Short mmCIF file of C-alpha atoms in Angstrom, two decimals:
data_model
loop_
_atom_site.label_atom_id
_atom_site.label_comp_id
_atom_site.label_asym_id
_atom_site.label_seq_id
_atom_site.Cartn_x
_atom_site.Cartn_y
_atom_site.Cartn_z
CA MET O 1 -47.22 -0.05 39.72
CA ASN O 2 -45.70 0.86 36.37
CA THR O 3 -43.24 3.27 37.99
CA VAL O 4 -41.92 0.57 40.32
CA ALA O 5 -41.55 -1.87 37.46
CA THR O 6 -39.82 0.78 35.37
CA VAL O 7 -37.23 1.66 38.00
CA ALA O 8 -36.62 -1.99 38.84
CA ALA O 9 -36.06 -2.82 35.19
CA LEU O 10 -33.72 0.10 34.64
CA TYR O 11 -31.40 -0.69 37.50
CA SER O 12 -31.24 -4.40 36.75
CA LEU O 13 -29.24 -3.60 33.63
CA PRO O 14 -25.71 -5.05 33.54
CA ILE O 15 -24.26 -1.54 33.57
CA SER O 16 -24.46 1.21 36.14
CA HIS O 17 -25.20 4.83 35.34
CA SER O 18 -23.73 6.27 38.50
CA ARG O 19 -20.58 4.18 38.79
CA ALA O 20 -17.30 6.07 38.79
CA SER O 21 -15.07 5.97 35.72
CA TYR O 22 -12.63 3.09 35.42
CA LYS O 23 -9.10 3.77 36.62
CA PHE O 24 -6.15 3.52 34.28
CA SER O 25 -2.76 2.20 35.31
CA SER O 26 0.15 4.18 34.00
CA LYS O 27 2.14 0.99 33.62
CA LYS O 28 1.77 -0.94 30.36
CA GLY O 29 -1.69 0.38 29.75
CA VAL O 30 -3.48 -2.02 32.09
CA ILE O 31 -6.97 -0.93 33.10
CA ARG O 32 -8.26 -1.89 36.49
CA GLY O 33 -11.90 -2.73 36.61
CA GLY O 34 -12.03 -5.07 33.66
CA PHE O 35 -12.05 -2.58 30.74
CA ARG O 36 -9.09 -2.11 28.42
CA VAL O 37 -9.82 1.13 26.62
CA LEU O 38 -7.18 3.48 25.19
CA ALA O 39 -4.80 2.56 28.00
CA ILE O 40 -2.04 1.82 25.53
CA ILE O 41 -2.04 5.39 24.34
CA GLY O 42 0.38 7.33 26.45
CA GLU O 43 3.57 9.32 26.32
CA GLU O 44 5.58 6.21 25.44
CA ASN O 45 3.24 5.29 22.60
CA GLY O 46 2.57 8.64 21.04
CA GLY O 47 3.14 7.24 17.58
CA LEU O 48 -0.11 5.27 17.80
CA VAL O 49 -2.11 8.46 18.19
CA GLU O 50 -1.30 9.46 14.63
CA LYS O 51 -2.40 6.03 13.34
CA ARG O 52 -5.67 6.45 15.15
CA SER O 53 -6.62 9.38 12.90
CA ALA O 54 -7.62 7.03 10.08
CA TRP O 55 -10.30 5.52 12.32
CA ASN O 56 -11.75 8.78 13.60
CA THR O 57 -15.10 8.42 11.85
CA ILE O 58 -15.65 5.08 13.56
CA PHE O 59 -14.20 5.58 17.00
CA GLU O 60 -14.45 9.30 17.74
CA VAL O 61 -17.71 8.87 19.63
CA GLU O 62 -18.15 11.06 22.68
CA ASP O 63 -18.63 9.38 26.03
CA PRO O 64 -22.37 9.85 26.75
CA ARG O 65 -22.03 9.59 30.55
CA PRO O 66 -21.11 13.22 31.36
CA LYS O 67 -24.25 14.45 29.56
CA PHE O 68 -26.61 12.10 31.36
CA SER O 69 -28.17 13.28 34.59
CA GLN O 70 -28.09 10.78 37.43
CA LEU O 71 -31.55 9.38 38.10
CA LYS O 72 -30.77 6.62 40.51
CA GLY O 73 -33.28 6.55 43.35
CA LYS O 74 -35.65 8.92 41.59
CA VAL O 75 -39.19 8.15 40.45
CA LEU O 76 -39.25 8.20 36.65
CA ASP O 77 -42.11 9.08 34.36
CA ALA O 78 -42.53 7.38 30.99
CA HIS O 79 -40.48 9.97 29.09
CA GLN O 80 -37.56 9.79 31.53
CA ALA O 81 -37.65 6.00 31.41
CA LEU O 82 -37.32 6.02 27.64
CA GLU O 83 -34.41 8.45 27.87
CA VAL O 84 -32.64 6.11 30.28
CA VAL O 85 -33.13 3.18 27.93
CA ARG O 86 -31.82 5.22 25.01
CA PHE O 87 -28.80 6.13 27.11
CA ASP O 88 -28.15 2.43 27.75
CA ILE O 89 -27.95 1.84 24.01
CA GLN O 90 -25.67 4.85 23.50
CA TYR O 91 -23.43 3.79 26.35
CA CYS O 92 -23.13 0.21 25.14
CA ASP O 93 -22.32 1.45 21.64
CA TRP O 94 -19.62 3.77 22.99
CA ARG O 95 -18.21 1.04 25.23
CA ALA O 96 -18.06 -1.49 22.38
CA ARG O 97 -16.29 0.99 20.09
CA GLN O 98 -13.64 1.67 22.73
CA ASP O 99 -13.06 -2.04 23.29
CA LEU O 100 -12.67 -2.63 19.58
CA LEU O 101 -10.30 0.31 19.30
CA ALA O 102 -8.13 -1.18 22.01
CA ILE O 103 -7.76 -4.37 19.94
CA MET O 104 -6.87 -2.45 16.80
CA LEU O 105 -4.25 -0.39 18.61
CA LEU O 106 -2.74 -3.49 20.17
CA HIS O 107 -2.46 -5.03 16.73
CA GLU O 108 -0.65 -1.91 15.59
CA LYS O 109 1.75 -2.29 18.49
CA VAL O 110 2.41 -5.91 17.51
CA VAL O 111 3.30 -4.69 14.01
CA ASP O 112 5.70 -2.15 15.51
CA VAL O 113 7.39 -4.80 17.65
CA LEU O 114 7.85 -7.04 14.62
CA ASN O 115 9.24 -4.22 12.48
CA PRO O 116 12.66 -5.35 11.10
CA LEU O 117 14.15 -1.93 11.83
CA ALA O 118 13.06 -2.11 15.47
CA ARG O 119 14.60 -5.57 15.87
CA ASP O 120 18.03 -4.08 15.13
CA TYR O 121 17.83 -2.23 18.45
CA LYS O 122 16.31 -5.05 20.53
CA SER O 123 17.46 -8.48 21.56
CA ILE O 124 15.46 -11.58 20.66
CA GLY O 125 14.63 -11.99 24.33
CA THR O 126 13.21 -8.46 24.55
CA VAL O 127 11.06 -8.98 21.42
CA LYS O 128 9.73 -12.28 22.77
CA LYS O 129 8.89 -10.70 26.09
CA GLU O 130 7.05 -7.78 24.45
CA LEU O 131 5.11 -10.13 22.17
CA ALA O 132 4.13 -12.33 25.10
CA GLU O 133 2.82 -9.29 27.00
CA LEU O 134 0.91 -8.09 23.94
CA GLN O 135 -0.56 -11.54 23.43
CA ASP O 136 -1.93 -11.50 26.99
CA GLU O 137 -3.35 -8.01 26.49
CA LEU O 138 -4.98 -9.05 23.21
CA ALA O 139 -6.58 -12.05 24.86
CA GLN O 140 -8.03 -9.82 27.57
CA ALA O 141 -9.17 -7.29 24.96
CA HIS O 142 -10.94 -9.95 22.91
CA LYS O 143 -12.63 -11.19 26.07
CA GLN O 144 -13.81 -7.68 26.80
CA VAL O 145 -15.27 -7.31 23.30
CA HIS O 146 -17.36 -10.44 23.90
CA ILE O 147 -18.57 -8.91 27.16
CA SER O 148 -19.54 -5.73 25.29
CA GLU O 149 -21.44 -7.76 22.72
CA ALA O 150 -23.38 -9.47 25.49
CA ARG O 151 -24.15 -6.11 27.08
CA VAL O 152 -25.47 -4.72 23.80
CA SER O 153 -27.71 -7.75 23.39
CA THR O 154 -28.99 -7.44 26.95
CA ALA O 155 -29.63 -3.72 26.54
CA LEU O 156 -31.66 -4.34 23.38
CA ASP O 157 -33.72 -6.97 25.17
CA LYS O 158 -34.24 -4.54 28.02
CA LEU O 159 -35.31 -1.86 25.55
CA ALA O 160 -37.98 -4.13 24.07
CA TYR O 161 -39.25 -4.91 27.57
CA MET O 162 -39.24 -1.26 28.62
CA GLU O 163 -41.26 -0.32 25.55
CA GLN O 164 -43.99 -2.64 26.71
CA LEU O 165 -44.06 -0.75 30.01
CA VAL O 166 -44.09 2.80 28.69
CA ASN O 167 -45.57 2.91 25.18
CA ASP O 168 -49.13 2.79 26.49
CA LYS O 169 -48.37 5.85 28.60
CA LEU O 170 -46.85 7.65 25.61
CA LEU O 171 -49.94 6.98 23.53
CA GLN O 172 -52.13 8.40 26.27
CA ASP O 173 -49.94 11.50 26.54
CA ARG O 174 -50.24 11.96 22.79
CA ASN O 175 -54.03 11.65 22.84
CA THR O 176 -54.20 14.04 25.80
CA MET O 177 -52.31 16.68 23.81
CA GLU O 178 -54.65 16.27 20.87
CA THR O 179 -57.77 16.77 22.98
CA ASP O 180 -56.23 19.49 25.20
CA CYS O 181 -57.09 17.52 28.31
CA THR O 182 -55.36 18.47 31.54
CA SER O 183 -55.59 15.15 33.36
CA LEU O 184 -54.61 11.60 32.50
CA SER O 185 -57.03 8.69 32.41
CA PRO O 186 -57.23 6.78 35.73
CA SER O 187 -56.99 3.54 33.75
CA THR O 188 -53.37 4.17 32.77
CA SER O 189 -51.89 2.05 35.53
CA SER O 190 -54.17 -0.89 34.91
CA SER O 191 -53.64 -0.81 31.13
CA THR O 192 -49.89 -0.55 31.57
CA GLU O 193 -50.02 -3.45 33.99
CA SER O 194 -51.92 -5.39 31.34
CA SER O 195 -49.16 -4.63 28.85
CA VAL O 196 -46.69 -6.28 31.22
CA LYS O 197 -48.89 -9.33 31.50
CA THR O 198 -49.28 -9.56 27.72
CA LYS O 199 -45.57 -9.20 27.04
CA LEU O 200 -44.98 -10.90 23.73
CA PRO O 201 -42.52 -13.80 23.75
CA ARG O 202 -39.64 -13.36 21.36
CA LYS O 203 -39.84 -16.97 20.22
CA GLY O 204 -43.52 -17.65 20.67
CA LEU O 205 -44.59 -17.91 17.02
CA ASN O 206 -44.23 -20.79 14.63
CA VAL O 207 -45.30 -20.08 11.06
CA SER O 208 -43.67 -22.77 9.00
CA GLY O 209 -44.41 -25.63 6.64
CA PRO O 210 -46.83 -25.87 3.70
CA VAL O 211 -49.90 -23.66 3.98
CA LYS O 212 -52.72 -25.64 5.57
CA SER O 213 -56.36 -25.48 4.53
CA TYR O 214 -58.02 -22.43 6.00
CA ASN O 215 -59.80 -22.91 9.29
CA PRO O 216 -63.60 -22.51 8.87
CA ARG O 217 -63.67 -20.03 11.77
CA LEU O 218 -61.61 -17.59 9.73
CA LYS O 219 -64.48 -17.36 7.23
CA ASN O 220 -66.96 -15.93 9.73
CA PHE O 221 -66.23 -12.28 8.97
CA TRP O 222 -67.36 -9.72 6.44
CA TYR O 223 -64.75 -9.53 3.67
CA PRO O 224 -64.48 -6.61 1.20
CA VAL O 225 -63.97 -8.21 -2.21
CA ALA O 226 -64.46 -5.46 -4.81
CA PHE O 227 -64.80 -1.72 -5.31
CA SER O 228 -68.31 -0.59 -6.20
CA ASN O 229 -67.08 1.40 -9.19
CA ASP O 230 -65.73 -1.78 -10.77
CA LEU O 231 -69.05 -3.62 -10.55
CA LYS O 232 -71.20 -1.95 -13.18
CA GLU O 233 -74.54 -3.06 -14.57
CA ASP O 234 -74.36 -5.93 -17.09
CA THR O 235 -70.82 -6.76 -15.92
CA MET O 236 -69.44 -9.40 -13.58
CA ILE O 237 -66.37 -9.85 -11.40
CA PRO O 238 -65.02 -13.37 -10.90
CA MET O 239 -62.82 -14.01 -7.89
CA ASP O 240 -61.58 -16.75 -5.58
CA CYS O 241 -62.16 -16.75 -1.85
CA PHE O 242 -61.01 -19.50 0.53
CA GLU O 243 -60.23 -21.78 -2.42
CA LYS O 244 -63.72 -21.50 -3.91
CA SER O 245 -64.60 -19.70 -7.13
CA TRP O 246 -67.31 -17.02 -7.01
CA VAL O 247 -68.72 -14.42 -9.35
CA MET O 248 -70.33 -11.06 -8.48
CA PHE O 249 -72.89 -9.14 -10.50
CA ARG O 250 -75.77 -6.74 -9.98
CA GLY O 251 -79.39 -7.92 -9.90
CA LYS O 252 -82.46 -6.27 -11.33
CA ASP O 253 -82.64 -3.95 -8.32
CA GLY O 254 -79.03 -2.86 -8.83
CA LYS O 255 -77.86 -4.51 -5.64
CA PRO O 256 -74.78 -6.75 -5.82
CA GLY O 257 -74.89 -10.51 -5.43
CA CYS O 258 -72.27 -13.25 -5.18
CA VAL O 259 -72.82 -16.83 -6.41
CA ARG O 260 -70.68 -19.87 -7.08
CA ASN O 261 -68.88 -19.54 -10.39
CA THR O 262 -70.16 -22.96 -11.49
CA CYS O 263 -73.31 -23.80 -13.41
CA ALA O 264 -75.54 -26.38 -11.71
CA HIS O 265 -75.99 -28.20 -15.03
CA ARG O 266 -72.53 -29.16 -16.29
CA ALA O 267 -70.19 -27.14 -14.00
CA CYS O 268 -69.33 -24.60 -16.68
CA PRO O 269 -67.71 -21.38 -15.32
CA LEU O 270 -70.41 -18.74 -15.31
CA ASP O 271 -68.00 -15.86 -15.77
CA LEU O 272 -67.52 -17.05 -19.36
CA GLY O 273 -71.11 -16.00 -19.98
CA SER O 274 -72.85 -12.65 -19.66
CA VAL O 275 -75.22 -10.64 -17.44
CA ASN O 276 -78.62 -9.81 -18.87
CA GLU O 277 -81.44 -8.03 -17.04
CA GLY O 278 -79.95 -8.78 -13.61
CA ARG O 279 -79.28 -12.49 -14.27
CA ILE O 280 -76.01 -14.22 -15.10
CA THR O 281 -76.25 -16.54 -18.10
CA CYS O 282 -74.23 -19.73 -18.54
CA PRO O 283 -72.59 -19.77 -22.00
CA TYR O 284 -73.01 -23.56 -22.34
CA HIS O 285 -76.79 -24.05 -22.38
CA GLY O 286 -78.17 -20.65 -21.44
CA TRP O 287 -79.28 -21.33 -17.87
CA GLU O 288 -79.80 -18.04 -16.03
CA TYR O 289 -79.30 -17.35 -12.30
CA SER O 290 -80.38 -14.48 -10.07
CA THR O 291 -78.21 -12.95 -7.32
CA ASP O 292 -79.62 -15.38 -4.72
CA GLY O 293 -78.45 -18.36 -6.80
CA LYS O 294 -81.86 -19.44 -8.07
CA CYS O 295 -82.03 -20.69 -11.67
CA GLU O 296 -84.83 -18.57 -13.16
CA LYS O 297 -84.53 -19.60 -16.79
CA MET O 298 -83.73 -22.97 -18.36
CA PRO O 299 -84.04 -22.94 -22.18
CA SER O 300 -85.12 -26.15 -23.97
CA THR O 301 -85.99 -27.95 -20.72
CA LYS O 302 -87.38 -27.36 -17.25
CA LEU O 303 -86.44 -28.45 -13.74
CA THR O 304 -87.69 -27.01 -10.46
CA ASN O 305 -85.82 -25.76 -7.40
CA VAL O 306 -82.43 -25.61 -9.09
CA ARG O 307 -79.98 -23.42 -7.19
CA ILE O 308 -76.30 -22.69 -6.87
CA LYS O 309 -74.75 -21.52 -3.63
CA SER O 310 -74.84 -17.81 -2.95
CA LEU O 311 -73.22 -15.71 -0.21
CA PRO O 312 -74.61 -12.85 1.86
CA CYS O 313 -73.54 -9.78 -0.10
CA PHE O 314 -73.71 -6.11 0.85
CA GLU O 315 -72.54 -2.77 -0.49
CA GLN O 316 -71.24 -0.01 1.78
CA ASN O 317 -68.86 2.95 1.51
CA GLY O 318 -67.95 2.19 -2.09
CA MET O 319 -67.08 -1.46 -1.47
CA VAL O 320 -68.79 -4.81 -2.01
CA TRP O 321 -68.64 -7.22 0.94
CA ILE O 322 -69.37 -10.93 1.28
CA TRP O 323 -69.78 -13.28 4.25
CA PRO O 324 -68.19 -16.66 3.32
CA GLY O 325 -68.71 -18.37 6.70
CA ASP O 326 -71.37 -20.78 7.94
CA GLU O 327 -72.38 -18.73 10.98
CA PRO O 328 -75.07 -16.04 10.61
CA PRO O 329 -73.48 -12.76 9.47
CA THR O 330 -73.19 -9.89 11.91
CA ALA O 331 -75.65 -7.05 11.51
CA THR O 332 -73.06 -4.30 10.93
CA LEU O 333 -70.11 -3.87 8.61
CA PRO O 334 -66.97 -1.93 9.55
CA SER O 335 -66.55 1.40 7.77
CA LEU O 336 -63.54 1.72 5.48
CA GLU O 337 -64.18 5.26 4.30
CA PRO O 338 -61.14 7.55 4.18
CA PRO O 339 -60.88 10.08 7.02
CA SER O 340 -62.70 13.37 6.69
CA GLY O 341 -61.04 15.73 4.22
CA PHE O 342 -59.51 12.99 2.05
CA THR O 343 -60.34 12.40 -1.62
CA ILE O 344 -60.00 8.98 -3.22
CA HIS O 345 -57.49 9.11 -6.10
CA ALA O 346 -56.93 5.47 -7.00
CA GLU O 347 -58.53 2.06 -6.51
CA LEU O 348 -56.57 -0.95 -7.73
CA VAL O 349 -57.12 -4.72 -7.63
CA MET O 350 -54.33 -7.26 -8.11
CA ASP O 351 -53.98 -11.02 -7.77
CA LEU O 352 -50.70 -12.01 -6.15
CA PRO O 353 -49.08 -15.48 -5.92
CA VAL O 354 -48.52 -15.35 -2.16
CA GLU O 355 -50.38 -16.54 0.95
CA HIS O 356 -52.42 -13.68 2.38
CA GLY O 357 -50.94 -13.93 5.90
CA LEU O 358 -47.41 -13.35 4.59
CA LEU O 359 -48.62 -10.31 2.66
CA LEU O 360 -50.30 -8.94 5.80
CA ASP O 361 -47.07 -9.50 7.74
CA ASN O 362 -45.30 -7.35 5.18
CA LEU O 363 -47.88 -4.56 5.13
CA LEU O 364 -47.89 -4.34 8.94
CA ASP O 365 -44.11 -3.83 8.97
CA LEU O 366 -42.61 -0.43 8.18
CA ALA O 367 -39.12 -1.05 9.55
CA HIS O 368 -38.13 -2.69 6.26
CA ALA O 369 -38.84 0.44 4.17
CA PRO O 370 -35.35 2.07 4.07
CA PHE O 371 -33.84 -1.28 3.05
CA THR O 372 -36.46 -2.59 0.61
CA HIS O 373 -38.04 0.48 -1.01
CA THR O 374 -34.83 2.31 -1.90
CA SER O 375 -35.99 3.11 -5.44
CA THR O 376 -39.53 4.22 -4.58
CA PHE O 377 -41.17 5.99 -1.63
CA ALA O 378 -38.32 5.39 0.86
CA LYS O 379 -35.56 6.62 -1.44
CA GLY O 380 -33.27 8.84 0.57
CA TRP O 381 -34.65 7.77 3.95
CA SER O 382 -31.99 7.51 6.62
CA VAL O 383 -31.76 4.32 8.69
CA PRO O 384 -32.83 5.13 12.27
CA SER O 385 -30.82 3.79 15.18
CA LEU O 386 -34.08 2.53 16.68
CA VAL O 387 -37.53 1.90 15.18
CA LYS O 388 -40.55 1.51 17.44
CA PHE O 389 -44.25 0.85 17.00
CA LEU O 390 -46.20 2.35 19.89
CA THR O 391 -49.57 0.80 20.62
CA PRO O 392 -51.85 0.39 23.64
CA ALA O 393 -51.91 -2.86 25.58
CA SER O 394 -55.28 -3.71 24.01
CA GLY O 395 -55.62 -2.74 20.39
CA LEU O 396 -54.42 -3.42 16.89
CA GLN O 397 -53.42 0.13 16.03
CA GLY O 398 -50.74 2.66 16.90
CA TYR O 399 -48.07 4.80 15.33
CA TRP O 400 -44.47 4.45 14.21
CA ASP O 401 -41.51 6.25 15.69
CA PRO O 402 -39.51 7.93 14.12
CA TYR O 403 -41.78 7.81 11.06
CA PRO O 404 -44.90 10.06 10.96
CA ILE O 405 -47.19 7.15 10.14
CA ASP O 406 -50.33 5.87 11.90
CA MET O 407 -51.28 2.25 11.22
CA GLU O 408 -54.08 -0.15 12.08
CA PHE O 409 -54.86 -3.81 11.46
CA ARG O 410 -58.61 -4.18 11.12
CA PRO O 411 -59.84 -7.79 11.23
CA PRO O 412 -59.98 -9.96 9.35
CA CYS O 413 -57.53 -8.87 6.61
CA ILE O 414 -57.39 -5.06 6.37
CA VAL O 415 -54.50 -2.63 6.90
CA LEU O 416 -55.15 1.11 7.19
CA SER O 417 -52.35 3.67 7.28
CA THR O 418 -52.05 7.44 7.26
CA ILE O 419 -48.68 8.88 6.22
CA GLY O 420 -47.59 12.44 6.81
CA ILE O 421 -45.75 13.69 3.72
CA SER O 422 -44.36 16.90 2.29
CA LYS O 423 -43.77 15.61 -1.24
CA PRO O 424 -43.40 12.15 -2.80
CA GLY O 425 -40.60 10.16 -1.23
CA LYS O 426 -40.05 12.57 1.66
CA LEU O 427 -41.09 12.60 5.30
CA GLU O 428 -41.55 15.53 7.65
CA GLY O 429 -42.42 15.86 11.30
CA LYS O 430 -42.26 13.33 14.11
CA ASN O 431 -45.93 12.36 13.87
CA THR O 432 -48.85 12.77 11.49
CA GLN O 433 -50.25 15.74 13.42
CA GLN O 434 -47.12 17.75 12.64
CA CYS O 435 -47.47 17.17 8.88
CA ALA O 436 -49.39 19.49 6.59
CA THR O 437 -50.38 16.90 3.97
CA HIS O 438 -51.18 13.21 4.20
CA LEU O 439 -51.59 10.04 2.21
CA HIS O 440 -54.19 7.53 3.42
CA GLN O 441 -53.94 3.91 2.27
CA LEU O 442 -56.27 0.94 2.43
CA HIS O 443 -54.95 -2.58 1.80
CA VAL O 444 -57.29 -5.58 1.77
CA CYS O 445 -55.65 -9.02 1.58
CA LEU O 446 -58.41 -11.44 0.62
CA PRO O 447 -57.36 -15.11 1.04
CA SER O 448 -58.05 -16.47 -2.46
CA SER O 449 -56.30 -19.80 -1.98
CA LYS O 450 -53.38 -21.28 -0.06
CA ASN O 451 -50.82 -19.45 -2.16
CA LYS O 452 -52.82 -16.64 -3.74
CA THR O 453 -54.13 -13.29 -2.47
CA ARG O 454 -56.58 -10.84 -3.98
CA LEU O 455 -55.24 -7.41 -3.02
CA LEU O 456 -57.52 -4.36 -3.01
CA TYR O 457 -55.65 -1.08 -2.72
CA ARG O 458 -57.14 2.39 -2.32
CA MET O 459 -55.17 5.62 -2.10
CA SER O 460 -56.58 8.91 -0.80
CA LEU O 461 -55.03 12.36 -0.38
CA ASP O 462 -56.01 15.39 1.69
CA PHE O 463 -54.43 17.75 -0.86
CA ALA O 464 -54.48 18.32 -4.64
CA PRO O 465 -58.11 17.21 -5.13
CA LEU O 466 -58.03 18.16 -8.83
CA LEU O 467 -55.30 15.63 -9.46
CA LYS O 468 -57.87 12.85 -9.80
CA TYR O 469 -59.28 14.53 -12.90
CA VAL O 470 -55.98 14.54 -14.79
CA PRO O 471 -56.32 12.21 -17.82
CA TYR O 472 -54.62 8.82 -17.48
CA MET O 473 -53.62 9.58 -13.90
CA HIS O 474 -54.94 6.16 -12.82
CA ILE O 475 -52.36 4.54 -15.09
CA LEU O 476 -49.57 6.45 -13.34
CA TRP O 477 -50.88 5.50 -9.89
CA ARG O 478 -51.02 1.83 -10.90
CA TYR O 479 -47.46 2.01 -12.21
CA PHE O 480 -46.16 3.39 -8.91
CA ALA O 481 -48.22 0.96 -6.82
CA GLU O 482 -46.95 -2.04 -8.77
CA LYS O 483 -43.37 -0.80 -8.55
CA VAL O 484 -43.58 -0.57 -4.75
CA LEU O 485 -45.36 -3.90 -4.54
CA ASN O 486 -42.77 -5.67 -6.66
CA GLU O 487 -40.05 -4.52 -4.28
CA ASP O 488 -41.90 -6.37 -1.52
CA LEU O 489 -43.14 -9.30 -3.57
CA ARG O 490 -39.76 -10.78 -4.43
CA LEU O 491 -38.91 -10.90 -0.72
CA VAL O 492 -42.26 -12.32 0.40
CA LEU O 493 -42.17 -14.97 -2.33
CA GLY O 494 -38.74 -15.96 -1.05
CA GLN O 495 -40.17 -16.20 2.46
CA GLN O 496 -43.00 -18.37 1.17
CA ASP O 497 -40.56 -20.79 -0.47
CA ARG O 498 -38.57 -21.07 2.75
CA MET O 499 -41.72 -21.45 4.82
CA ILE O 500 -42.96 -24.31 2.64
CA ASP O 501 -39.57 -25.98 3.12
CA GLY O 502 -40.06 -25.82 6.90
CA GLU O 503 -38.41 -22.53 7.90
CA ASN O 504 -40.17 -20.43 10.52
CA VAL O 505 -40.86 -16.98 9.07
CA TRP O 506 -41.51 -15.65 12.60
CA ASN O 507 -38.46 -17.21 14.19
CA LEU O 508 -37.20 -14.19 16.13
CA PRO O 509 -39.64 -11.26 16.41
CA VAL O 510 -38.27 -7.99 17.78
CA SER O 511 -39.91 -4.88 19.21
CA TYR O 512 -40.79 -3.22 15.90
CA ASP O 513 -42.63 -6.43 14.81
CA LYS O 514 -45.30 -5.74 17.41
CA LEU O 515 -48.29 -5.18 15.14
CA GLY O 516 -47.46 -8.16 12.93
CA VAL O 517 -47.09 -10.38 15.98
CA ARG O 518 -50.43 -9.21 17.30
CA TYR O 519 -52.07 -10.07 13.98
CA ARG O 520 -50.63 -13.58 14.19
CA LEU O 521 -51.80 -14.01 17.78
CA TRP O 522 -55.25 -12.71 16.86
CA ARG O 523 -55.49 -15.12 13.92
CA ASP O 524 -54.30 -18.05 16.02
CA ALA O 525 -56.97 -17.24 18.64
CA VAL O 526 -59.69 -17.14 15.94
CA GLU O 527 -58.64 -20.51 14.56
CA LYS O 528 -58.65 -22.02 18.06
CA GLY O 529 -62.16 -20.73 18.73
CA VAL O 530 -61.22 -18.40 21.60
CA LYS O 531 -64.33 -16.49 22.66
CA GLN O 532 -62.56 -13.33 23.82
CA LEU O 533 -60.10 -12.46 21.05
CA PRO O 534 -56.82 -10.83 22.14
CA PHE O 535 -56.16 -7.11 21.72
CA SER O 536 -59.85 -6.33 21.23
CA GLU O 537 -61.16 -3.01 22.49
CA SER O 538 -63.32 -4.73 25.13
CA GLU O 539 -60.37 -6.62 26.57
#
């Protein structure tokens, strides 16, 4: 099924791979077949060849057709299909360059005709005739450039569509290599067919206008809100979650708890007080609360059954989690431990003045790196001709091409990534398996309020384990993390301003936006109360 769809899509392109070359007329450089490419360069116009040398770096692009094997009528596998699509892009690029060159050379010829020295040897009638002919040729050349632009646009659209057909197959091939399996899964055809059915619309998202109040359904998840190492005995951590203020502290048994950061007596913030013997004490009148929200001590007076709201709170894998929703919490928490062989080197917490969905959009996008992070980790990166994110039809994870980076969105607000590196700021290999050393990152974007996010960041390495014991190393890690974040933040804050003014920040998603689009579709399904969430493993 996927093979038929692949071949059908390939040969519906507006160009043909097996068509014969266009024929040139030796008279006046006219090209039959609709293209006007280099036809004005001939024996009569040899002078223009020298002028062309200044444009060599732009226009000296080899015609890709002779190097491409003819596949018409053949059954293509996923790798061949991708090669054909890449050829389409190369061909359209070559074609557009030739069309533009024709215009530039015609303009040069106009200059030659209008040269005062040349007019001494030509009559006015001859000059007018030549200019009229050149004007017609220029009009045709400009028309052809517009056709080339349309072909490039169509080829890019076709590429995005073809990726949906073949990336699932590529992922399976990759997994097969890793496990040394000799046969492919029989579910490939059905999953690829599903990817066709779930083809993402290019204009199907509308994220605009002031940030609305959070939907209650979005609260019914376990949220990691703090690192265990930061929550010590006799200390507290205040934080906002879904526009409510909370405070975390450890009880008498050492287990963490989370209660409203508001005293039941006079609404004084509890984080202004202290933690004593597993109870948090209000600084106003000394009322003391346990981790379940019960007021256990009330100096100078006494009331019964006084409580403040508390949240289900749990500690796992070095993180403190809360359940802010009204539904009963699920029995299990997802594991966020680094992969085997990695050592945690840094854990940072920052409050950022941006809506958490916009920050997630940014973290799920790597295509912006060589343009945004030019003074940090992406310094020196080349700009690829094509960036892809390959992911199965059902799933919120995959890997980037050509970057050796694996990435996953883990509901409700977590981004995990593993980056293959050789040294800071450099990339090696085509995928993470080909890299000797790796950086693993955890980003948690907790929705504090409509325009504020609590970001938890953890960095782990599978090399240089002793580095974590270097004095003041955590200060250096924080400096680098903030520098990278600030490169993003100025852009995301600008997006937020435009969004509030009514602009759609997801106006025109393209193929490399795939994971960000899936996050938005997942979130939209949660808020609508869809029972079977999209892109889930059971889909």
